[in-house]
Coordinates of C-alpha atoms in Angstrom, one line a residue:
M83 CA -24.9 -28.9 10.2
S84 CA -23.9 -25.5 11.8
P85 CA -20.3 -24.5 11.4
R86 CA -17.7 -24.7 14.0
E87 CA -17.1 -21.6 15.8
H88 CA -14.3 -20.3 17.9
Q89 CA -15.2 -17.5 20.2
L90 CA -12.0 -15.7 21.7
A91 CA -11.6 -12.3 23.8
T92 CA -8.7 -10.0 23.8
S93 CA -8.0 -6.5 24.8
V94 CA -6.8 -5.6 21.0
L95 CA -7.2 -7.5 18.0
V96 CA -4.8 -6.7 15.3
V97 CA -5.7 -7.7 11.7
G98 CA -2.6 -8.3 9.3
V99 CA 0.6 -9.8 10.0
G100 CA 3.2 -7.9 7.9
G101 CA 5.5 -5.3 9.3
A102 CA 2.7 -2.7 10.3
G103 CA 0.6 -5.4 12.3
L104 CA 3.5 -7.0 14.0
R105 CA 5.0 -3.5 15.1
V106 CA 1.5 -2.7 16.8
A107 CA 1.3 -6.2 18.4
I108 CA 4.8 -5.8 19.8
E109 CA 4.1 -2.5 21.2
L110 CA 1.0 -3.9 23.2
A111 CA 2.7 -7.1 24.3
E112 CA 5.5 -5.1 25.6
A113 CA 3.1 -3.1 27.5
G114 CA 1.4 -6.1 29.1
V115 CA -1.7 -5.6 27.1
A116 CA -3.5 -8.8 25.8
V117 CA -3.3 -8.9 22.1
T118 CA -4.0 -11.4 19.2
A119 CA -3.0 -10.9 15.7
V120 CA -4.8 -12.7 12.5
G121 CA -3.7 -12.8 9.0
K122 CA -4.3 -14.4 5.6
H123 CA -0.7 -15.2 5.4
T124 CA 2.0 -16.3 7.7
P125 CA 4.2 -13.6 9.1
D126 CA 7.2 -15.2 7.2
D127 CA 5.2 -14.8 4.0
D128 CA 4.4 -11.2 3.9
H129 CA 4.5 -8.3 1.7
T130 CA 6.8 -6.0 3.8
G131 CA 9.7 -8.1 3.2
L132 CA 9.6 -7.4 -0.5
T133 CA 10.2 -3.6 -0.4
L134 CA 13.3 -2.3 -2.2
S135 CA 13.7 0.6 -0.2
G136 CA 15.2 1.2 3.3
I137 CA 14.4 3.1 6.3
N138 CA 14.5 7.0 6.4
A139 CA 15.5 8.8 9.6
A140 CA 17.4 11.8 10.7
L141 CA 20.5 10.0 12.0
D142 CA 23.3 12.5 11.8
T143 CA 23.7 16.1 13.3
G144 CA 23.8 17.9 10.1
N145 CA 20.4 16.6 9.2
G146 CA 17.7 17.0 11.6
W147 CA 14.0 15.9 11.8
E148 CA 13.1 19.1 10.4
Q149 CA 14.7 18.8 7.1
H150 CA 13.2 15.2 6.6
A151 CA 9.8 16.6 7.2
A152 CA 10.3 19.4 4.6
D153 CA 11.3 16.9 1.9
T154 CA 8.5 14.7 2.8
L155 CA 6.0 17.4 2.5
L156 CA 7.5 18.8 -0.8
E157 CA 7.6 15.1 -2.2
S158 CA 3.8 14.9 -1.3
R159 CA 3.0 17.9 -3.5
L160 CA 1.8 19.5 -0.4
L161 CA -1.1 17.1 0.2
A162 CA 0.5 15.3 3.3
D163 CA -0.6 16.1 6.8
P164 CA 2.0 18.2 8.2
R165 CA 1.1 17.0 11.6
T166 CA 1.8 13.2 10.6
V167 CA 4.8 14.1 8.6
Q168 CA 6.1 15.8 11.9
R169 CA 5.4 12.9 14.1
V170 CA 7.2 10.6 11.5
A171 CA 10.2 12.7 11.2
Q172 CA 10.3 13.3 14.8
G173 CA 10.1 9.7 15.8
A174 CA 12.1 8.2 13.0
A175 CA 15.4 7.9 15.2
Q176 CA 13.5 6.2 17.9
G177 CA 11.9 3.9 15.3
I178 CA 15.6 2.8 14.4
H179 CA 16.6 2.4 18.0
D180 CA 13.6 0.2 18.3
L181 CA 14.4 -2.1 15.5
E182 CA 17.9 -2.3 17.0
R183 CA 16.6 -3.0 20.2
F184 CA 14.6 -5.9 18.7
G185 CA 18.0 -7.2 17.0
M186 CA 18.2 -5.5 13.8
R187 CA 21.9 -4.7 12.5
F188 CA 21.9 -2.1 10.0
E189 CA 24.6 -1.4 7.3
R190 CA 25.5 2.2 7.8
H191 CA 26.8 4.8 5.2
D192 CA 28.1 7.9 6.7
A193 CA 25.2 7.8 9.3
G194 CA 22.7 7.1 6.6
R195 CA 22.4 7.0 2.8
A196 CA 21.2 9.7 0.7
T197 CA 17.8 9.2 -1.1
G198 CA 16.7 9.8 -4.6
T199 CA 16.9 13.5 -5.4
H200 CA 17.2 14.4 -1.7
P201 CA 20.9 14.6 -0.8
Y202 CA 20.6 14.5 3.1
R203 CA 22.1 11.2 4.5
R204 CA 19.6 9.7 6.7
K205 CA 19.0 6.2 5.1
A206 CA 20.0 2.8 6.5
D207 CA 19.5 -0.3 4.4
A208 CA 16.8 -2.6 6.2
G209 CA 16.1 -5.7 4.3
E210 CA 15.4 -7.8 7.1
V211 CA 12.8 -5.6 9.0
Q212 CA 10.2 -8.4 8.8
R213 CA 12.3 -10.9 9.9
V214 CA 13.3 -9.1 13.0
L215 CA 9.8 -8.0 13.9
R216 CA 8.6 -11.7 13.5
E217 CA 11.1 -13.1 15.9
H218 CA 10.8 -10.6 18.5
A219 CA 7.0 -11.2 18.2
V220 CA 7.8 -14.8 18.9
R221 CA 10.0 -14.2 22.0
L222 CA 7.1 -12.3 23.3
G223 CA 4.8 -15.0 22.7
I224 CA 2.1 -13.0 20.7
P225 CA -0.8 -15.2 19.7
I226 CA -0.9 -15.2 15.8
L227 CA -3.5 -17.1 13.9
P228 CA -2.1 -17.3 10.5
T229 CA -5.0 -18.5 8.4
V230 CA -8.0 -16.3 9.7
Y231 CA -9.8 -14.2 7.1
V232 CA -11.7 -11.5 8.7
T233 CA -14.8 -10.6 7.0
Q234 CA -16.6 -7.7 8.9
I235 CA -15.6 -5.5 11.9
L236 CA -18.5 -5.7 14.5
V237 CA -19.9 -2.4 15.6
N238 CA -22.5 -1.3 17.9
D239 CA -23.5 2.5 18.4
G240 CA -20.4 3.8 16.7
A241 CA -17.9 1.7 18.6
V242 CA -16.3 -1.5 17.7
F243 CA -16.6 -4.7 19.9
G244 CA -14.6 -7.0 17.7
A245 CA -14.5 -8.9 14.4
Y246 CA -16.0 -11.9 12.7
G247 CA -14.2 -14.3 10.2
F248 CA -13.5 -17.8 8.9
D249 CA -10.4 -20.2 9.0
L250 CA -9.3 -20.4 5.4
V251 CA -8.4 -24.2 5.7
D252 CA -11.5 -25.7 7.4
G253 CA -13.9 -22.9 7.2
A254 CA -14.3 -22.7 11.2
R255 CA -15.7 -19.3 12.2
Y256 CA -14.3 -17.1 14.5
L257 CA -16.1 -14.4 16.7
V258 CA -13.5 -12.3 18.4
H259 CA -14.4 -10.0 21.1
A260 CA -12.0 -7.1 21.4
D261 CA -11.9 -3.6 23.1
A262 CA -10.2 -2.3 20.2
V263 CA -9.4 -3.5 16.6
V264 CA -6.3 -2.4 14.4
L265 CA -6.3 -2.8 10.7
A266 CA -2.9 -3.5 8.9
T267 CA -3.8 -5.4 5.8
G268 CA -2.0 -3.2 3.2
G269 CA -3.3 -1.1 0.3
H270 CA -5.5 -1.6 -2.8
T271 CA -2.7 -1.9 -5.7
R272 CA -3.8 -5.5 -6.6
I273 CA -6.9 -3.8 -8.3
W274 CA -4.7 -3.1 -11.4
R275 CA -3.6 -5.5 -14.0
R276 CA 0.3 -4.7 -13.5
T277 CA 1.0 -4.7 -9.8
S278 CA 4.0 -5.3 -7.4
A279 CA 1.4 -6.9 -5.0
R280 CA 1.3 -10.8 -5.1
R281 CA -1.9 -12.6 -5.8
D282 CA -4.7 -12.2 -3.0
E283 CA -3.1 -9.6 -1.2
N284 CA -3.5 -5.5 -1.4
T285 CA -7.1 -6.2 -2.5
G286 CA -8.4 -3.3 -0.4
D287 CA -9.3 -5.4 2.5
S288 CA -8.7 -2.7 5.0
F289 CA -10.5 -0.3 2.9
R290 CA -13.8 -2.4 2.8
L291 CA -13.7 -3.3 6.3
A292 CA -13.4 0.4 7.6
A293 CA -15.7 1.9 5.2
E294 CA -18.4 -0.6 6.0
A295 CA -17.8 -0.1 9.9
G296 CA -18.3 3.8 9.3
A297 CA -14.8 5.3 8.6
G298 CA -14.0 7.4 5.3
L299 CA -11.1 6.6 2.8
R300 CA -9.1 9.6 1.9
D301 CA -7.2 10.2 -1.5
A302 CA -7.9 6.7 -2.7
E303 CA -6.8 8.1 -6.2
L304 CA -3.2 8.6 -5.0
V305 CA -1.5 5.6 -6.2
Q306 CA 2.4 5.2 -6.9
F307 CA 2.9 3.7 -10.2
R308 CA 6.6 2.6 -10.3
P309 CA 8.3 2.7 -13.6
F310 CA 10.1 -0.6 -13.9
G311 CA 8.0 -3.7 -13.3
L312 CA 8.7 -6.9 -15.2
L313 CA 6.3 -8.2 -17.7
G314 CA 7.2 -11.7 -17.3
P315 CA 7.1 -14.6 -16.3
E316 CA 3.4 -14.5 -15.6
N317 CA 4.0 -15.8 -12.2
A318 CA 6.5 -12.8 -11.3
A319 CA 5.0 -10.4 -13.6
G320 CA 5.2 -6.9 -11.4
T321 CA 8.3 -7.8 -9.6
L322 CA 10.1 -4.5 -9.5
I323 CA 13.4 -3.4 -10.6
S324 CA 15.2 -0.7 -8.3
D325 CA 15.0 2.7 -9.7
S326 CA 19.0 2.9 -8.8
V327 CA 19.3 1.3 -12.5
C328 CA 18.9 4.8 -13.9
E329 CA 21.1 6.2 -11.2
E330 CA 24.0 4.1 -12.7
G331 CA 23.2 4.7 -16.1
G332 CA 20.4 2.8 -17.3
L333 CA 18.7 3.9 -20.4
L334 CA 15.1 3.8 -21.4
L335 CA 14.3 2.9 -25.0
N336 CA 11.4 2.5 -27.0
T337 CA 10.9 -0.2 -29.8
V338 CA 12.7 2.1 -32.5
G339 CA 15.8 2.5 -30.2
E340 CA 15.0 6.1 -29.1
R341 CA 15.8 7.3 -25.7
F342 CA 12.3 8.5 -25.6
M343 CA 12.9 10.8 -22.3
T344 CA 14.3 13.5 -24.4
R345 CA 10.4 14.2 -25.2
Y346 CA 9.5 14.4 -21.5
D347 CA 12.2 15.5 -19.2
P348 CA 15.4 16.1 -21.4
E349 CA 17.1 17.9 -18.5
H350 CA 17.2 14.9 -16.2
M351 CA 16.5 12.0 -18.7
E352 CA 16.3 8.5 -17.0
R353 CA 17.2 10.1 -13.8
T354 CA 13.9 11.8 -13.6
S355 CA 11.1 11.4 -11.0
R356 CA 9.2 8.0 -10.7
D357 CA 6.1 9.8 -11.8
R358 CA 7.4 11.1 -14.6
A359 CA 9.4 8.0 -16.0
A360 CA 6.1 6.1 -15.7
M361 CA 4.1 8.6 -17.3
A362 CA 6.6 8.9 -20.2
S363 CA 6.7 5.0 -20.7
Y364 CA 2.8 4.9 -20.5
A365 CA 2.8 7.7 -23.3
E366 CA 5.2 5.6 -25.6
I367 CA 3.3 2.5 -25.1
T368 CA 0.0 4.0 -25.9
A369 CA 1.4 5.6 -28.8
G370 CA 2.3 2.6 -30.5
R371 CA 6.1 2.6 -29.6
G372 CA 6.1 0.0 -27.0
T373 CA 6.7 -3.8 -27.2
R374 CA 4.3 -6.3 -28.5
T375 CA 3.5 -7.1 -25.0
G376 CA 3.1 -3.6 -23.7
G377 CA 6.4 -2.5 -22.2
V378 CA 9.5 -0.5 -23.0
W379 CA 13.0 -1.5 -22.8
L380 CA 15.4 -0.7 -19.8
D381 CA 19.0 -1.3 -21.1
L382 CA 22.2 -1.6 -19.1
S383 CA 24.0 -3.6 -22.0
H384 CA 26.4 -0.6 -22.8
L385 CA 27.7 -0.5 -19.0
P386 CA 30.5 -2.2 -18.1
A387 CA 29.6 -5.9 -16.9
E388 CA 31.9 -5.4 -13.8
K389 CA 30.0 -2.1 -12.9
V390 CA 26.5 -4.0 -13.2
M391 CA 27.7 -7.0 -11.0
T392 CA 29.0 -4.7 -8.3
R393 CA 26.7 -1.8 -8.4
L394 CA 23.4 -3.6 -9.4
P395 CA 23.9 -7.2 -8.1
Q396 CA 20.2 -7.7 -7.1
V397 CA 18.9 -6.5 -10.4
Y398 CA 21.3 -8.9 -12.1
Q399 CA 20.4 -11.9 -10.0
T400 CA 16.6 -10.9 -10.1
V401 CA 16.5 -10.9 -14.0
L402 CA 18.8 -14.1 -14.1
E403 CA 16.5 -16.1 -11.8
L404 CA 13.3 -15.2 -13.3
Q405 CA 13.7 -14.7 -16.9
G406 CA 17.2 -16.5 -17.6
R407 CA 18.6 -13.3 -19.0
D408 CA 21.8 -11.7 -18.6
V409 CA 21.3 -7.9 -18.2
T410 CA 24.9 -7.1 -19.3
R411 CA 23.9 -8.2 -22.7
D412 CA 20.0 -8.0 -23.0
P413 CA 17.7 -5.2 -22.4
I414 CA 15.0 -5.8 -19.7
E415 CA 11.2 -5.3 -20.8
V416 CA 9.5 -3.3 -18.2
A417 CA 6.2 -1.4 -17.9
P418 CA 4.5 0.9 -15.3
T419 CA 3.3 -1.2 -12.3
A420 CA 1.0 -0.2 -9.3
H421 CA 3.2 -0.3 -6.3
Y422 CA 1.9 1.6 -3.4
S423 CA -1.3 3.0 -2.2
L424 CA -0.5 6.6 -0.9
G425 CA -4.1 7.2 0.1
G426 CA -6.2 5.0 2.4
V427 CA -8.4 5.1 5.5
A428 CA -8.8 8.4 6.9
V429 CA -7.3 8.8 10.4
R430 CA -6.3 11.2 12.9
P431 CA -2.7 12.3 12.8
Q432 CA -1.8 11.7 16.6
D433 CA -3.0 8.0 16.9
H434 CA -4.4 6.7 13.6
G435 CA -7.6 6.3 15.3
T436 CA -10.8 6.6 12.9
E437 CA -14.1 8.2 13.4
V438 CA -15.3 4.7 14.6
D439 CA -14.5 4.5 18.2
G440 CA -11.9 1.8 18.9
L441 CA -11.0 1.3 15.4
F442 CA -7.4 2.3 14.3
V443 CA -5.6 1.7 11.1
T444 CA -1.6 1.5 10.2
G445 CA 0.8 0.9 7.5
E446 CA -0.1 1.1 3.8
A447 CA -3.8 1.1 4.7
T448 CA -3.6 4.6 6.0
T449 CA -3.0 8.1 4.9
G450 CA -1.8 11.3 5.7
L451 CA 2.1 10.8 5.2
H452 CA 2.7 10.4 1.5
G453 CA 0.3 12.8 -0.2
A454 CA 0.8 12.6 -4.0
G455 CA 4.3 11.4 -3.7
L456 CA 6.1 9.0 -1.5
L457 CA 9.8 9.9 -0.4
D458 CA 11.9 7.1 -0.6
G459 CA 12.6 5.0 2.9
N460 CA 9.3 6.7 4.3
S461 CA 7.0 3.8 4.2
L462 CA 9.1 1.4 6.4
I463 CA 9.8 4.2 9.1
A464 CA 6.1 5.0 9.1
V465 CA 5.5 1.4 10.1
M466 CA 7.8 1.8 13.0
V467 CA 6.8 5.1 14.3
Y468 CA 2.7 4.6 13.9
G469 CA 3.2 1.1 15.0
R470 CA 4.2 2.3 18.2
L471 CA 1.9 5.2 18.5
T472 CA -1.0 3.4 17.3
G473 CA -0.1 0.4 19.9
Q474 CA 0.0 2.9 22.7
A475 CA -3.3 4.6 21.7
A476 CA -5.1 1.2 21.3
A477 CA -3.9 0.2 24.8
D478 CA -4.9 3.6 26.3
Y479 CA -8.6 3.1 24.5
S480 CA -8.9 -0.3 26.0
A481 CA -7.8 0.7 29.6
R482 CA -10.4 3.7 29.5
L483 CA -13.2 1.3 28.6
T484 CA -15.9 0.9 31.5
A485 CA -18.0 -1.8 29.4
Q486 CA -18.0 -3.2 25.9
R487 CA -21.0 -2.4 23.9
R488 CA -21.7 -5.7 21.9
S489 CA -24.5 -6.3 19.6
L490 CA -26.0 -9.8 18.9
A491 CA -27.8 -8.4 15.9
A492 CA -24.4 -7.1 14.3
V493 CA -22.9 -10.8 15.1
R494 CA -25.8 -12.5 13.3
E495 CA -25.5 -10.3 10.3
A496 CA -21.8 -11.1 10.0
E497 CA -22.8 -14.7 10.2
A498 CA -25.4 -14.6 7.7
Q499 CA -23.2 -12.7 5.1
V500 CA -20.8 -15.6 5.3
D501 CA -23.7 -18.1 5.0
R502 CA -25.2 -16.2 2.0
L503 CA -21.7 -16.5 0.1
L504 CA -21.3 -19.9 1.0
A505 CA -24.8 -20.7 -0.4
A506 CA -24.3 -18.8 -3.4
D507 CA -24.5 -20.8 -6.7
G508 CA -24.8 -18.4 -9.4
G509 CA -23.0 -18.5 -13.1
E510 CA -20.5 -15.7 -12.5
N511 CA -16.9 -16.6 -11.7
I512 CA -15.5 -14.9 -9.2
R513 CA -11.9 -14.8 -10.7
G514 CA -13.3 -13.5 -13.9
L515 CA -14.7 -10.5 -12.3
Q516 CA -11.8 -9.9 -10.3
R517 CA -9.9 -9.8 -13.8
A518 CA -12.7 -7.6 -15.2
V519 CA -11.9 -5.1 -12.3
R520 CA -8.2 -5.2 -13.1
N521 CA -8.7 -4.4 -16.7
L522 CA -11.1 -1.6 -16.4
M523 CA -8.8 -0.1 -13.6
T524 CA -5.8 -0.4 -15.8
E525 CA -7.8 0.8 -19.0
H526 CA -9.4 3.7 -17.1
A527 CA -7.5 4.9 -14.1
G528 CA -4.0 4.0 -14.7
V529 CA -0.8 6.1 -15.0
V530 CA -2.8 8.8 -16.8
R531 CA -6.3 9.6 -16.4
D532 CA -9.0 11.8 -18.2
E533 CA -12.8 12.6 -17.7
T534 CA -14.0 10.2 -20.4
G535 CA -12.0 7.2 -19.1
L536 CA -13.0 7.5 -15.7
L537 CA -16.7 8.0 -16.3
S538 CA -16.5 4.9 -18.6
G539 CA -14.6 2.9 -15.8
L540 CA -17.7 4.0 -13.4
A541 CA -20.2 2.7 -15.7
A542 CA -18.1 -0.5 -16.4
L543 CA -17.6 -0.9 -12.6
G544 CA -21.5 -0.5 -12.1
E545 CA -22.1 -3.4 -14.5
I546 CA -19.5 -5.6 -12.4
E547 CA -21.2 -4.6 -9.3
A548 CA -24.7 -6.0 -10.6
R549 CA -22.8 -9.2 -11.8
I550 CA -21.6 -10.0 -8.3
A551 CA -25.2 -10.7 -7.1
D552 CA -24.9 -13.9 -9.4
V553 CA -21.7 -15.2 -8.2
G554 CA -20.9 -19.0 -7.4
V555 CA -18.7 -19.9 -4.3
H556 CA -17.6 -23.4 -4.2
T557 CA -15.4 -24.9 -1.4
D558 CA -13.3 -28.0 -2.4
I559 CA -10.1 -29.8 -1.6
S560 CA -8.2 -26.4 -1.6
G561 CA -10.2 -25.3 1.4
F562 CA -12.3 -22.1 1.6
L563 CA -10.3 -19.9 -0.6
D564 CA -13.2 -19.3 -3.0
L565 CA -14.9 -17.6 -0.3
A566 CA -12.1 -15.5 0.6
H567 CA -12.1 -14.4 -3.1
A568 CA -15.4 -13.4 -3.1
F569 CA -14.7 -11.2 0.0
D570 CA -11.6 -10.0 -1.8
L571 CA -13.9 -9.1 -4.9
R572 CA -16.1 -7.0 -2.6
S573 CA -12.9 -5.2 -1.3
A574 CA -11.7 -4.4 -5.0
V575 CA -15.0 -3.0 -6.0
L576 CA -15.4 -0.9 -3.3
S577 CA -11.8 0.4 -3.6
A578 CA -12.0 0.8 -7.3
R579 CA -15.3 3.1 -6.8
A580 CA -13.6 5.3 -4.3
T581 CA -10.7 5.6 -6.5
L582 CA -12.5 6.4 -9.7
E583 CA -14.8 9.0 -8.0
C584 CA -11.8 10.7 -6.1
A585 CA -9.9 10.8 -9.5
L586 CA -12.8 12.3 -11.3
E587 CA -13.1 14.9 -8.5
R588 CA -9.3 15.9 -8.7
R589 CA -9.5 17.9 -11.8
E590 CA -5.7 18.5 -11.9
T591 CA -2.3 16.9 -12.3
R592 CA -0.4 16.7 -9.2
G593 CA 2.5 14.2 -8.5
C594 CA 1.5 10.6 -9.1
H595 CA -2.3 11.9 -10.0
I596 CA -1.8 12.7 -14.0
R597 CA -4.8 14.0 -15.6
S598 CA -4.3 14.6 -19.4
D599 CA -7.4 16.8 -19.5
Y600 CA -6.1 18.9 -16.7
P601 CA -2.3 18.6 -17.2
D602 CA -1.7 21.7 -14.6
L603 CA -1.6 21.6 -10.8
D604 CA -4.7 23.7 -9.4
P605 CA -3.8 25.6 -6.1
A606 CA -7.5 25.4 -5.4
L607 CA -7.1 21.5 -5.1
R608 CA -4.7 21.5 -2.4
V609 CA -7.2 19.5 -0.5
N610 CA -7.7 16.0 0.6
L611 CA -10.8 14.2 -0.7
V612 CA -12.6 11.9 1.5
W613 CA -14.9 9.2 0.4
S614 CA -17.5 7.0 2.0
P615 CA -19.9 4.7 0.4
H616 CA -23.0 6.7 1.3
H617 CA -21.8 10.3 0.9
G618 CA -19.3 10.2 -1.9
V619 CA -16.6 12.5 -2.2
R620 CA -16.0 15.6 0.1
R621 CA -13.0 18.1 0.1
E622 CA -11.2 18.3 3.5
P623 CA -8.6 21.1 3.7
V624 CA -5.1 20.2 4.6
A625 CA -3.5 21.6 7.9
P626 CA -1.1 24.6 7.6
I627 CA 2.5 24.0 7.4
P628 CA 4.5 25.2 10.5
T629 CA 6.8 28.2 9.6
D630 CA 10.1 26.7 10.7
I631 CA 9.5 23.7 8.3
A632 CA 8.1 25.8 5.5
E633 CA 11.4 27.5 5.4
L634 CA 13.6 24.5 4.7
M635 CA 11.1 23.5 1.6
Q636 CA 13.4 24.3 -1.3

């Protein structure tokens, strides 16, 4: 019996219903453009809402967008695209105003709050961004299909004409014809064992969909590992503890009670950068001075309980709820945790379009703003700025089309790809192979990397790729989740290969990318690395920094 198929048509299809996808859809709907959004999760079960940071914007007169841009470029270790950075910094205030127009109410601190090591006041707390975007999308009547899994972007002669997928509940197929497609499904941090991403998300969906459509991936090796991820309980492993614990006096200890940051950054100690704190914790664990379960101790017990309760209430409440521990008395067991994909799909700085006509990418799935280091607060403001710009660009592209070039052969291949997996009855377990990918990436391409480990990781990945041909896919009372896991596995394997090959090519230590065999920064490697499944890695020069911005980079 042939599967039931829904055929839809829209001007723009948005894949992903987190903050990035909703912001694009809102821009299109407000412009009167037909838009449909699809996602694996409902908009109220998103990843965006879990962020610990707020939003960065130049809000006060003494701190213009130029300084925001300069700070961002410095934090990126000069790998961010200056044109992308300039657009975000210039558009940040508009992004805040848009959120206020949608119904956001910010808690202000002197026109913004200083972030990390950057003293300029431009941060406004924004814990409810996703709720505000979701509610505004509902008011606009944007069609949202919350259980549709997109398996392939439909392309003909270098231009998209829609997407193909299936319903996670009943397996019904979806053929969506669209002038333009916007990918907004997050990054690839779930391919590591310890990650802040939840189960079945951030598996590199946008990376695979874009690469298979003909776009490149840029700087896939650049991934932010946050130093303070919880090790348990299992269902909450990877939950992040805010870096503010160290600003308030938290101490990092190994199992023999040493403040081990004296070995790695005696000047700043625990107030060091995230990259260095993660590297130091990793070094202590691998040297055998970590806990039995592979962590280190984050200790707040020496601080007055009143200070912890008033200055770090979220930390206190999170640990109490998840572990039943009182952080005013007991240390917290933490370990470096993959948190944010700084690289992603290669896009144009002006509109986040790709080399595939009509294919746009936004949110964590893209690249250009962060380079080798994420300035606190920039990820959410990028969602607001490029959500608006990408929505406008997709609308303009759709309006300019005189005809949509469809391909029946491309549709048939997308159908056949799903059919082949549904018929797969091999002996390899999909979840087991996913765990194998996460284990090899953690062992060979984690916080600290070297050539021997990366080559070993590529060899192990090749073995996993061979085993994928013998997977078994089973639909049952839980619906078609196993089929989704099979596509997640393909996305994870492609993302892992891109990461390993780019990490091997970047023979230096720069920001979040730490090579123990190349511990110094190499000025010749101030380049972006662009990867594709057919051509491997090529180097791409970074655009020059405008003189007025360069003068502000201290």
